[in-house]
PDB file of C-alpha atoms and ligand atoms in Angstrom:
ATOM      1  CA  MET S   1       0.239   0.015  -0.079  1.00  0.00           C
ATOM      2  CA  ARG S   2       0.976   3.356  -0.814  1.00  0.00           C
ATOM      3  CA  LYS S   3       3.107   5.797   1.898  1.00  0.00           C
ATOM      4  CA  LYS S   4       1.509   8.699   3.428  1.00  0.00           C
ATOM      5  CA  ILE S   5       4.682  11.358   3.865  1.00  0.00           C
ATOM      6  CA  VAL S   6       4.502  14.698   4.803  1.00  0.00           C
ATOM      7  CA  ALA S   7       7.520  16.112   3.832  1.00  0.00           C
ATOM      8  CA  GLY S   8       8.318  19.511   4.192  1.00  0.00           C
ATOM      9  CA  ASN S   9      10.109  22.243   1.841  1.00  0.00           C
ATOM     10  CA  TRP S  10      12.280  25.110   3.296  1.00  0.00           C
ATOM     11  CA  LYS S  11      12.650  26.214   0.575  1.00  0.00           C
ATOM     12  CA  MET S  12      15.872  29.458   0.862  1.00  0.00           C
ATOM     13  CA  ASN S  13      14.207  30.034   5.473  1.00  0.00           C
ATOM     14  CA  LYS S  14      16.171  29.464   8.018  1.00  0.00           C
ATOM     15  CA  ASN S  15      20.700  29.595   8.660  1.00  0.00           C
ATOM     16  CA  LEU S  16      22.705  26.966   9.560  1.00  0.00           C
ATOM     17  CA  GLN S  17      22.638  27.179  13.416  1.00  0.00           C
ATOM     18  CA  GLU S  18      18.874  27.994  12.852  1.00  0.00           C
ATOM     19  CA  GLY S  19      18.081  24.969  10.203  1.00  0.00           C
ATOM     20  CA  ILE S  20      19.838  22.916  13.716  1.00  0.00           C
ATOM     21  CA  ALA S  21      18.097  24.383  16.042  1.00  0.00           C
ATOM     22  CA  LEU S  22      14.592  23.066  13.604  1.00  0.00           C
ATOM     23  CA  ALA S  23      15.910  19.575  12.581  1.00  0.00           C
ATOM     24  CA  THR S  24      16.954  19.023  16.594  1.00  0.00           C
ATOM     25  CA  GLU S  25      13.550  19.821  18.159  1.00  0.00           C
ATOM     26  CA  LEU S  26      11.826  18.084  15.354  1.00  0.00           C
ATOM     27  CA  ASN S  27      13.544  15.098  16.027  1.00  0.00           C
ATOM     28  CA  GLU S  28      13.046  15.280  19.920  1.00  0.00           C
ATOM     29  CA  ALA S  29       9.520  15.750  19.572  1.00  0.00           C
ATOM     30  CA  LEU S  30       8.697  12.577  16.768  1.00  0.00           C
ATOM     31  CA  ALA S  31      10.716  10.214  19.770  1.00  0.00           C
ATOM     32  CA  ALA S  32       8.699  11.867  21.907  1.00  0.00           C
ATOM     33  CA  ASP S  33       5.537  11.395  19.594  1.00  0.00           C
ATOM     34  CA  LYS S  34       6.045   8.658  17.168  1.00  0.00           C
ATOM     35  CA  PRO S  35       3.956   9.058  14.061  1.00  0.00           C
ATOM     36  CA  ASN S  36       1.807   8.097  11.981  1.00  0.00           C
ATOM     37  CA  CYS S  37       3.226   8.332   8.693  1.00  0.00           C
ATOM     38  CA  ASP S  38       7.278   8.786   6.578  1.00  0.00           C
ATOM     39  CA  VAL S  39       7.875  11.853   7.455  1.00  0.00           C
ATOM     40  CA  VAL S  40      11.827  14.647   5.551  1.00  0.00           C
ATOM     41  CA  ILE S  41      11.987  17.404   5.376  1.00  0.00           C
ATOM     42  CA  CYS S  42      13.611  18.733   2.514  1.00  0.00           C
ATOM     43  CA  THR S  43      16.894  21.517   3.426  1.00  0.00           C
ATOM     44  CA  PRO S  44      18.876  23.386   1.441  1.00  0.00           C
ATOM     45  CA  PHE S  45      22.013  22.476   0.470  1.00  0.00           C
ATOM     46  CA  ILE S  46      24.339  23.685   2.780  1.00  0.00           C
ATOM     47  CA  HIS S  47      22.397  22.725   5.829  1.00  0.00           C
ATOM     48  CA  LEU S  48      21.697  18.580   4.992  1.00  0.00           C
ATOM     49  CA  ALA S  49      25.350  17.416   5.847  1.00  0.00           C
ATOM     50  CA  LYS S  50      24.664  18.984   9.546  1.00  0.00           C
ATOM     51  CA  VAL S  51      21.359  17.973   9.507  1.00  0.00           C
ATOM     52  CA  SER S  52      21.988  14.459   8.318  1.00  0.00           C
ATOM     53  CA  ASP S  53      23.417  14.629  11.525  1.00  0.00           C
ATOM     54  CA  VAL S  54      21.338  15.485  13.836  1.00  0.00           C
ATOM     55  CA  ILE S  55      18.025  13.551  12.649  1.00  0.00           C
ATOM     56  CA  ASP S  56      17.177  10.021  13.007  1.00  0.00           C
ATOM     57  CA  HIS S  57      17.013   8.845   9.447  1.00  0.00           C
ATOM     58  CA  SER S  58      13.867   5.635  10.595  1.00  0.00           C
ATOM     59  CA  VAL S  59      12.148   8.962  12.157  1.00  0.00           C
ATOM     60  CA  ILE S  60      12.673  11.782   9.802  1.00  0.00           C
ATOM     61  CA  GLY S  61      13.599  11.733   6.116  1.00  0.00           C
ATOM     62  CA  LEU S  62      15.913  14.003   4.863  1.00  0.00           C
ATOM     63  CA  GLY S  63      16.178  16.048   1.027  1.00  0.00           C
ATOM     64  CA  ALA S  64      17.658  18.511  -0.568  1.00  0.00           C
ATOM     65  CA  GLU S  65      15.324  21.326  -3.238  1.00  0.00           C
ATOM     66  CA  ASN S  66      16.991  20.889  -6.108  1.00  0.00           C
ATOM     67  CA  CYS S  67      19.769  19.143  -7.415  1.00  0.00           C
ATOM     68  CA  ALA S  68      21.963  19.172 -11.129  1.00  0.00           C
ATOM     69  CA  ASP S  69      20.822  18.867 -14.113  1.00  0.00           C
ATOM     70  CA  LYS S  70      24.542  17.494 -15.020  1.00  0.00           C
ATOM     71  CA  ASP S  71      26.658  14.541 -13.576  1.00  0.00           C
ATOM     72  CA  LYS S  72      29.819  16.681 -12.833  1.00  0.00           C
ATOM     73  CA  GLY S  73      32.058  19.075 -13.470  1.00  0.00           C
ATOM     74  CA  ALA S  74      32.383  22.608 -14.573  1.00  0.00           C
ATOM     75  CA  PHE S  75      29.121  24.319 -13.390  1.00  0.00           C
ATOM     76  CA  THR S  76      30.161  26.046 -10.834  1.00  0.00           C
ATOM     77  CA  GLY S  77      27.716  26.961  -8.445  1.00  0.00           C
ATOM     78  CA  GLU S  78      25.763  24.303  -9.032  1.00  0.00           C
ATOM     79  CA  VAL S  79      25.596  20.692  -6.147  1.00  0.00           C
ATOM     80  CA  SER S  80      24.441  17.401  -7.707  1.00  0.00           C
ATOM     81  CA  ALA S  81      22.265  14.329  -7.722  1.00  0.00           C
ATOM     82  CA  GLU S  82      25.667  12.596  -6.411  1.00  0.00           C
ATOM     83  CA  MET S  83      26.722  15.081  -3.524  1.00  0.00           C
ATOM     84  CA  VAL S  84      22.605  15.941  -2.361  1.00  0.00           C
ATOM     85  CA  LYS S  85      23.125  11.192  -1.493  1.00  0.00           C
ATOM     86  CA  SER S  86      26.568  11.923  -0.216  1.00  0.00           C
ATOM     87  CA  THR S  87      25.941  13.758   2.654  1.00  0.00           C
ATOM     88  CA  GLY S  88      22.997  11.091   4.296  1.00  0.00           C
ATOM     89  CA  ALA S  89      19.621  12.499   2.119  1.00  0.00           C
ATOM     90  CA  GLU S  90      17.426  10.241   0.578  1.00  0.00           C
ATOM     91  CA  TYR S  91      15.441  13.223  -1.173  1.00  0.00           C
ATOM     92  CA  VAL S  92      14.485  15.257  -3.770  1.00  0.00           C
ATOM     93  CA  ILE S  93      12.241  17.497  -5.017  1.00  0.00           C
ATOM     94  CA  LEU S  94      11.901  18.742  -8.232  1.00  0.00           C
ATOM     95  CA  GLY S  95       9.922  20.572 -10.246  1.00  0.00           C
ATOM     96  CA  HIS S  96       8.786  22.895  -7.732  1.00  0.00           C
ATOM     97  CA  SER S  97       6.855  25.710  -9.341  1.00  0.00           C
ATOM     98  CA  GLU S  98       9.185  28.501  -7.726  1.00  0.00           C
ATOM     99  CA  ARG S  99      12.431  26.792 -10.057  1.00  0.00           C
ATOM    100  CA  ARG S 100      10.482  26.199 -12.674  1.00  0.00           C
ATOM    101  CA  GLU S 101       9.318  29.833 -12.840  1.00  0.00           C
ATOM    102  CA  TYR S 102      12.526  31.927 -11.645  1.00  0.00           C
ATOM    103  CA  TYR S 103      14.384  29.379 -12.837  1.00  0.00           C
ATOM    104  CA  LYS S 104      13.658  28.736 -16.331  1.00  0.00           C
ATOM    105  CA  GLU S 105      13.274  24.439 -15.601  1.00  0.00           C
ATOM    106  CA  THR S 106      12.781  23.638 -18.431  1.00  0.00           C
ATOM    107  CA  PRO S 107      10.268  20.118 -19.034  1.00  0.00           C
ATOM    108  CA  GLU S 108      13.511  17.833 -20.497  1.00  0.00           C
ATOM    109  CA  ILE S 109      15.992  20.607 -18.214  1.00  0.00           C
ATOM    110  CA  LEU S 110      13.645  18.033 -15.224  1.00  0.00           C
ATOM    111  CA  LYS S 111      13.980  15.142 -16.792  1.00  0.00           C
ATOM    112  CA  GLU S 112      18.094  15.338 -16.871  1.00  0.00           C
ATOM    113  CA  LYS S 113      17.654  15.618 -13.097  1.00  0.00           C
ATOM    114  CA  VAL S 114      14.724  13.130 -11.763  1.00  0.00           C
ATOM    115  CA  LEU S 115      16.897  10.284 -13.794  1.00  0.00           C
ATOM    116  CA  LEU S 116      20.558  12.009 -12.056  1.00  0.00           C
ATOM    117  CA  ALA S 117      18.268  10.804  -9.091  1.00  0.00           C
ATOM    118  CA  LEU S 118      17.174   7.850  -9.337  1.00  0.00           C
ATOM    119  CA  ALA S 119      20.509   6.841 -10.756  1.00  0.00           C
ATOM    120  CA  ASN S 120      22.062   7.982  -7.547  1.00  0.00           C
ATOM    121  CA  GLY S 121      19.797   6.355  -5.021  1.00  0.00           C
ATOM    122  CA  LEU S 122      17.361   9.098  -4.337  1.00  0.00           C
ATOM    123  CA  LYS S 123      13.145   9.701  -4.207  1.00  0.00           C
ATOM    124  CA  VAL S 124      11.805  11.777  -6.072  1.00  0.00           C
ATOM    125  CA  ILE S 125       9.469  14.207  -4.776  1.00  0.00           C
ATOM    126  CA  PHE S 126       8.105  15.405  -8.148  1.00  0.00           C
ATOM    127  CA  CYS S 127       5.272  18.405  -8.302  1.00  0.00           C
ATOM    128  CA  ILE S 128       3.033  19.461 -10.175  1.00  0.00           C
ATOM    129  CA  GLY S 129       0.664  22.199 -10.678  1.00  0.00           C
ATOM    130  CA  GLU S 130      -1.870  24.763 -12.600  1.00  0.00           C
ATOM    131  CA  SER S 131      -1.518  28.809 -12.387  1.00  0.00           C
ATOM    132  CA  LEU S 132      -4.868  31.249 -11.576  1.00  0.00           C
ATOM    133  CA  ASP S 133      -5.221  31.250 -15.130  1.00  0.00           C
ATOM    134  CA  GLU S 134      -4.573  27.786 -16.150  1.00  0.00           C
ATOM    135  CA  ARG S 135      -7.780  27.228 -13.167  1.00  0.00           C
ATOM    136  CA  GLU S 136      -9.882  29.840 -14.464  1.00  0.00           C
ATOM    137  CA  ALA S 137      -9.004  28.470 -18.273  1.00  0.00           C
ATOM    138  CA  ASN S 138     -10.071  24.508 -16.185  1.00  0.00           C
ATOM    139  CA  LYS S 139      -7.138  23.485 -17.641  1.00  0.00           C
ATOM    140  CA  GLN S 140      -5.276  21.828 -14.796  1.00  0.00           C
ATOM    141  CA  ASN S 141      -5.988  18.778 -15.632  1.00  0.00           C
ATOM    142  CA  GLU S 142      -3.734  19.027 -18.941  1.00  0.00           C
ATOM    143  CA  VAL S 143      -1.988  20.730 -16.707  1.00  0.00           C
ATOM    144  CA  VAL S 144      -1.177  19.110 -14.979  1.00  0.00           C
ATOM    145  CA  LYS S 145      -1.033  15.561 -17.429  1.00  0.00           C
ATOM    146  CA  ALA S 146       1.933  17.995 -19.867  1.00  0.00           C
ATOM    147  CA  GLU S 147       4.124  17.969 -16.501  1.00  0.00           C
ATOM    148  CA  LEU S 148       3.980  14.031 -15.875  1.00  0.00           C
ATOM    149  CA  GLU S 149       4.337  13.084 -19.575  1.00  0.00           C
ATOM    150  CA  GLY S 150       7.179  15.328 -20.089  1.00  0.00           C
ATOM    151  CA  SER S 151       9.275  14.854 -17.413  1.00  0.00           C
ATOM    152  CA  VAL S 152       8.752  11.198 -15.742  1.00  0.00           C
ATOM    153  CA  PHE S 153       6.470   9.236 -17.882  1.00  0.00           C
ATOM    154  CA  ASN S 154       9.952   8.039 -20.020  1.00  0.00           C
ATOM    155  CA  LEU S 155      10.543   6.122 -16.551  1.00  0.00           C
ATOM    156  CA  SER S 156      10.403   2.917 -16.456  1.00  0.00           C
ATOM    157  CA  ALA S 157       7.861   1.201 -14.204  1.00  0.00           C
ATOM    158  CA  GLU S 158      10.011  -0.059 -11.251  1.00  0.00           C
ATOM    159  CA  ASP S 159      11.583   3.660 -11.696  1.00  0.00           C
ATOM    160  CA  PHE S 160       8.657   5.026 -11.579  1.00  0.00           C
ATOM    161  CA  GLY S 161       7.676   3.333  -8.196  1.00  0.00           C
ATOM    162  CA  LYS S 162      11.074   5.928  -6.608  1.00  0.00           C
ATOM    163  CA  ILE S 163       8.769   8.822  -7.507  1.00  0.00           C
ATOM    164  CA  ILE S 164       6.516  10.988  -5.372  1.00  0.00           C
ATOM    165  CA  ILE S 165       3.874  13.229  -6.603  1.00  0.00           C
ATOM    166  CA  ALA S 166       2.943  16.142  -4.930  1.00  0.00           C
ATOM    167  CA  TYR S 167       0.246  18.470  -7.005  1.00  0.00           C
ATOM    168  CA  GLU S 168       0.589  21.713  -5.851  1.00  0.00           C
ATOM    169  CA  PRO S 169      -1.492  24.205  -7.518  1.00  0.00           C
ATOM    170  CA  ILE S 170       0.840  27.540  -7.773  1.00  0.00           C
ATOM    171  CA  TRP S 171      -2.673  29.412  -6.821  1.00  0.00           C
ATOM    172  CA  ALA S 172      -1.920  28.410  -2.648  1.00  0.00           C
ATOM    173  CA  ILE S 173       1.398  28.172  -2.437  1.00  0.00           C
ATOM    174  CA  GLY S 174       2.328  30.230   0.248  1.00  0.00           C
ATOM    175  CA  THR S 175      -1.478  32.836  -0.722  1.00  0.00           C
ATOM    176  CA  GLY S 176      -3.205  31.352   1.716  1.00  0.00           C
ATOM    177  CA  LYS S 177      -6.054  30.019  -0.056  1.00  0.00           C
ATOM    178  CA  THR S 178      -5.836  26.007   0.210  1.00  0.00           C
ATOM    179  CA  ALA S 179      -7.386  24.353  -2.303  1.00  0.00           C
ATOM    180  CA  SER S 180     -10.834  23.085  -1.083  1.00  0.00           C
ATOM    181  CA  SER S 181     -10.234  19.129  -0.112  1.00  0.00           C
ATOM    182  CA  GLU S 182     -12.505  18.439  -2.786  1.00  0.00           C
ATOM    183  CA  GLN S 183     -10.611  20.130  -5.402  1.00  0.00           C
ATOM    184  CA  ALA S 184      -7.342  18.396  -4.452  1.00  0.00           C
ATOM    185  CA  GLU S 185     -10.004  15.379  -4.129  1.00  0.00           C
ATOM    186  CA  GLU S 186     -10.745  15.772  -7.724  1.00  0.00           C
ATOM    187  CA  ILE S 187      -7.376  16.852  -9.815  1.00  0.00           C
ATOM    188  CA  HIS S 188      -5.208  13.731  -6.952  1.00  0.00           C
ATOM    189  CA  ALA S 189      -7.992  11.385  -8.530  1.00  0.00           C
ATOM    190  CA  TYR S 190      -7.197  12.575 -12.372  1.00  0.00           C
ATOM    191  CA  ILE S 191      -3.634  12.505 -11.838  1.00  0.00           C
ATOM    192  CA  ARG S 192      -4.146   8.577 -10.626  1.00  0.00           C
ATOM    193  CA  SER S 193      -6.415   7.873 -13.545  1.00  0.00           C
ATOM    194  CA  VAL S 194      -3.245   9.159 -15.966  1.00  0.00           C
ATOM    195  CA  ILE S 195      -0.936   7.127 -13.667  1.00  0.00           C
ATOM    196  CA  ALA S 196      -2.492   4.130 -14.430  1.00  0.00           C
ATOM    197  CA  ASP S 197      -3.314   4.897 -17.977  1.00  0.00           C
ATOM    198  CA  LYS S 198       0.027   5.256 -18.576  1.00  0.00           C
ATOM    199  CA  TYR S 199       1.392   1.997 -15.601  1.00  0.00           C
ATOM    200  CA  GLY S 200      -1.501   0.402 -14.843  1.00  0.00           C
ATOM    201  CA  LYS S 201      -3.660  -0.162 -11.774  1.00  0.00           C
ATOM    202  CA  GLU S 202      -0.850  -1.311  -9.232  1.00  0.00           C
ATOM    203  CA  VAL S 203       1.674   1.120  -9.932  1.00  0.00           C
ATOM    204  CA  ALA S 204      -0.949   4.550  -9.704  1.00  0.00           C
ATOM    205  CA  ASP S 205      -2.264   2.633  -6.559  1.00  0.00           C
ATOM    206  CA  ASN S 206       1.432   2.741  -5.130  1.00  0.00           C
ATOM    207  CA  THR S 207       1.818   6.487  -5.613  1.00  0.00           C
ATOM    208  CA  SER S 208       1.803   8.572  -2.869  1.00  0.00           C
ATOM    209  CA  ILE S 209       0.584  11.678  -4.408  1.00  0.00           C
ATOM    210  CA  LEU S 210       0.836  14.394  -2.248  1.00  0.00           C
ATOM    211  CA  TYR S 211      -1.473  17.786  -1.565  1.00  0.00           C
ATOM    212  CA  GLY S 212       1.042  20.871  -1.003  1.00  0.00           C
ATOM    213  CA  GLY S 213      -0.479  25.000  -1.154  1.00  0.00           C
ATOM    214  CA  SER S 214      -0.778  26.768   2.314  1.00  0.00           C
ATOM    215  CA  CYS S 215      -1.477  23.478   3.393  1.00  0.00           C
ATOM    216  CA  LYS S 216      -1.661  23.898   7.990  1.00  0.00           C
ATOM    217  CA  ALA S 217      -2.688  21.614  10.970  1.00  0.00           C
ATOM    218  CA  SER S 218      -6.201  23.667  10.795  1.00  0.00           C
ATOM    219  CA  ASN S 219      -6.987  22.257   6.930  1.00  0.00           C
ATOM    220  CA  ALA S 220      -4.425  18.677   6.737  1.00  0.00           C
ATOM    221  CA  PRO S 221      -7.142  16.442   8.850  1.00  0.00           C
ATOM    222  CA  GLU S 222      -9.959  17.469   5.988  1.00  0.00           C
ATOM    223  CA  LEU S 223      -7.306  16.902   3.077  1.00  0.00           C
ATOM    224  CA  PHE S 224      -5.319  13.904   4.518  1.00  0.00           C
ATOM    225  CA  ALA S 225      -9.053  12.389   4.682  1.00  0.00           C
ATOM    226  CA  LYS S 226      -9.733  11.989   1.300  1.00  0.00           C
ATOM    227  CA  PRO S 227      -8.948   8.748  -0.435  1.00  0.00           C
ATOM    228  CA  ASP S 228      -6.185  10.343  -3.187  1.00  0.00           C
ATOM    229  CA  ILE S 229      -4.622  12.657  -0.460  1.00  0.00           C
ATOM    230  CA  ASP S 230      -1.895  10.877   0.821  1.00  0.00           C
ATOM    231  CA  GLY S 231      -0.331  13.800   2.519  1.00  0.00           C
ATOM    232  CA  GLY S 232       1.698  16.908   1.801  1.00  0.00           C
ATOM    233  CA  LEU S 233       3.852  19.471   0.500  1.00  0.00           C
ATOM    234  CA  ILE S 234       4.663  21.605   3.370  1.00  0.00           C
ATOM    235  CA  GLY S 235       6.318  25.126   2.799  1.00  0.00           C
ATOM    236  CA  GLY S 236       5.435  27.632   5.054  1.00  0.00           C
ATOM    237  CA  ALA S 237       4.315  25.812   7.680  1.00  0.00           C
ATOM    238  CA  SER S 238       7.339  23.111   8.332  1.00  0.00           C
ATOM    239  CA  LEU S 239       9.711  26.606   9.446  1.00  0.00           C
ATOM    240  CA  LYS S 240       7.988  25.635  13.170  1.00  0.00           C
ATOM    241  CA  CYS S 241       8.289  22.999  14.604  1.00  0.00           C
ATOM    242  CA  ALA S 242       4.937  22.916  16.606  1.00  0.00           C
ATOM    243  CA  ASP S 243       3.175  24.133  12.988  1.00  0.00           C
ATOM    244  CA  PHE S 244       4.190  20.897  11.370  1.00  0.00           C
ATOM    245  CA  LYS S 245       3.943  18.867  13.669  1.00  0.00           C
ATOM    246  CA  GLY S 246       0.803  19.268  14.088  1.00  0.00           C
ATOM    247  CA  ILE S 247       0.178  18.387  10.050  1.00  0.00           C
ATOM    248  CA  ILE S 248       1.952  15.068  11.355  1.00  0.00           C
ATOM    249  CA  ASP S 249       0.027  14.660  13.571  1.00  0.00           C
ATOM    250  CA  ALA S 250      -3.265  14.902  11.164  1.00  0.00           C
ATOM    251  CA  TRP S 251      -2.974  11.601  10.602  1.00  0.00           C
ATOM    252  CA  LYS S 252      -3.807  10.293  14.249  1.00  0.00           C
TER     253      LYS S 252
HETATM  254  C1  PEP F   1       5.504  25.060  -1.360  1.00  0.00           C
HETATM  255  O1  PEP F   1       6.083  25.771  -1.945  1.00  0.00           O
HETATM  256  O2  PEP F   1       6.035  23.824  -1.276  1.00  0.00           O
HETATM  257  C2  PEP F   1       4.698  24.381  -0.489  1.00  0.00           C
HETATM  258  C3  PEP F   1       2.962  23.897   0.300  1.00  0.00           C
HETATM  259  O3  PEP F   1       4.240  26.163  -0.115  1.00  0.00           O
HETATM  260  P1  PEP F   1       3.095  26.760   1.393  1.00  0.00           P
HETATM  261  O4  PEP F   1       2.962  25.682   2.126  1.00  0.00           O
HETATM  262  O5  PEP F   1       3.572  27.885   2.003  1.00  0.00           O
HETATM  263  O6  PEP F   1       1.936  27.228   0.814  1.00  0.00           O
END
């Protein structure tokens, strides 16, 4: 059966000392009160190695927020999937709408990143989701389908099994506007049907599909109660231990 997951995306927040403090606090909170789901924190690159040392990896998975689309070599300032893996990280977020929009990451670039991440033993949290204009034009289904086809439907069924999908409507990210649980369930079910058409029902049933976009402790229980919502990718509310733990506890 597919995993229930709550993953944090710290984005470009927290200096190293603050990041270690937050990871340590979360580690202690979850040691005292075991979660009923997989928990992942995705941190800036510079935090990974130190955070890896302070968390119990059997309770908290560690991930990066990005990796390079090149293997190694003369790419000043880039961080490869192999480097991410060498810190102790097990996951990487790819395809976040902020990377697509501000850093012009195309489906082809993301396809390369996904392949390199998987080749280096990382699990990929692959983000998809429509803009407000696309939602208003009722194009959300075609947008998410094209994003899957453009970057992950080239994978074998075995490799696709290492992908976690995060549906994140761009209009709900950091805006305080959440998709209603009905809206989210409708498109999660659609995403699962598209995966089933490509890889078959078993693969689709085993794929975790997370919701992201202004998810917090107050709305998580309603979202997570839906049959096709397998957890959340959490931005702002992952930056405080109590807020993030409140979302994790939605699975209790
Ligand atoms: C995100 O950017 O992945 C996200 C879900 O952000 P927020 O929770 O702040 O909307």
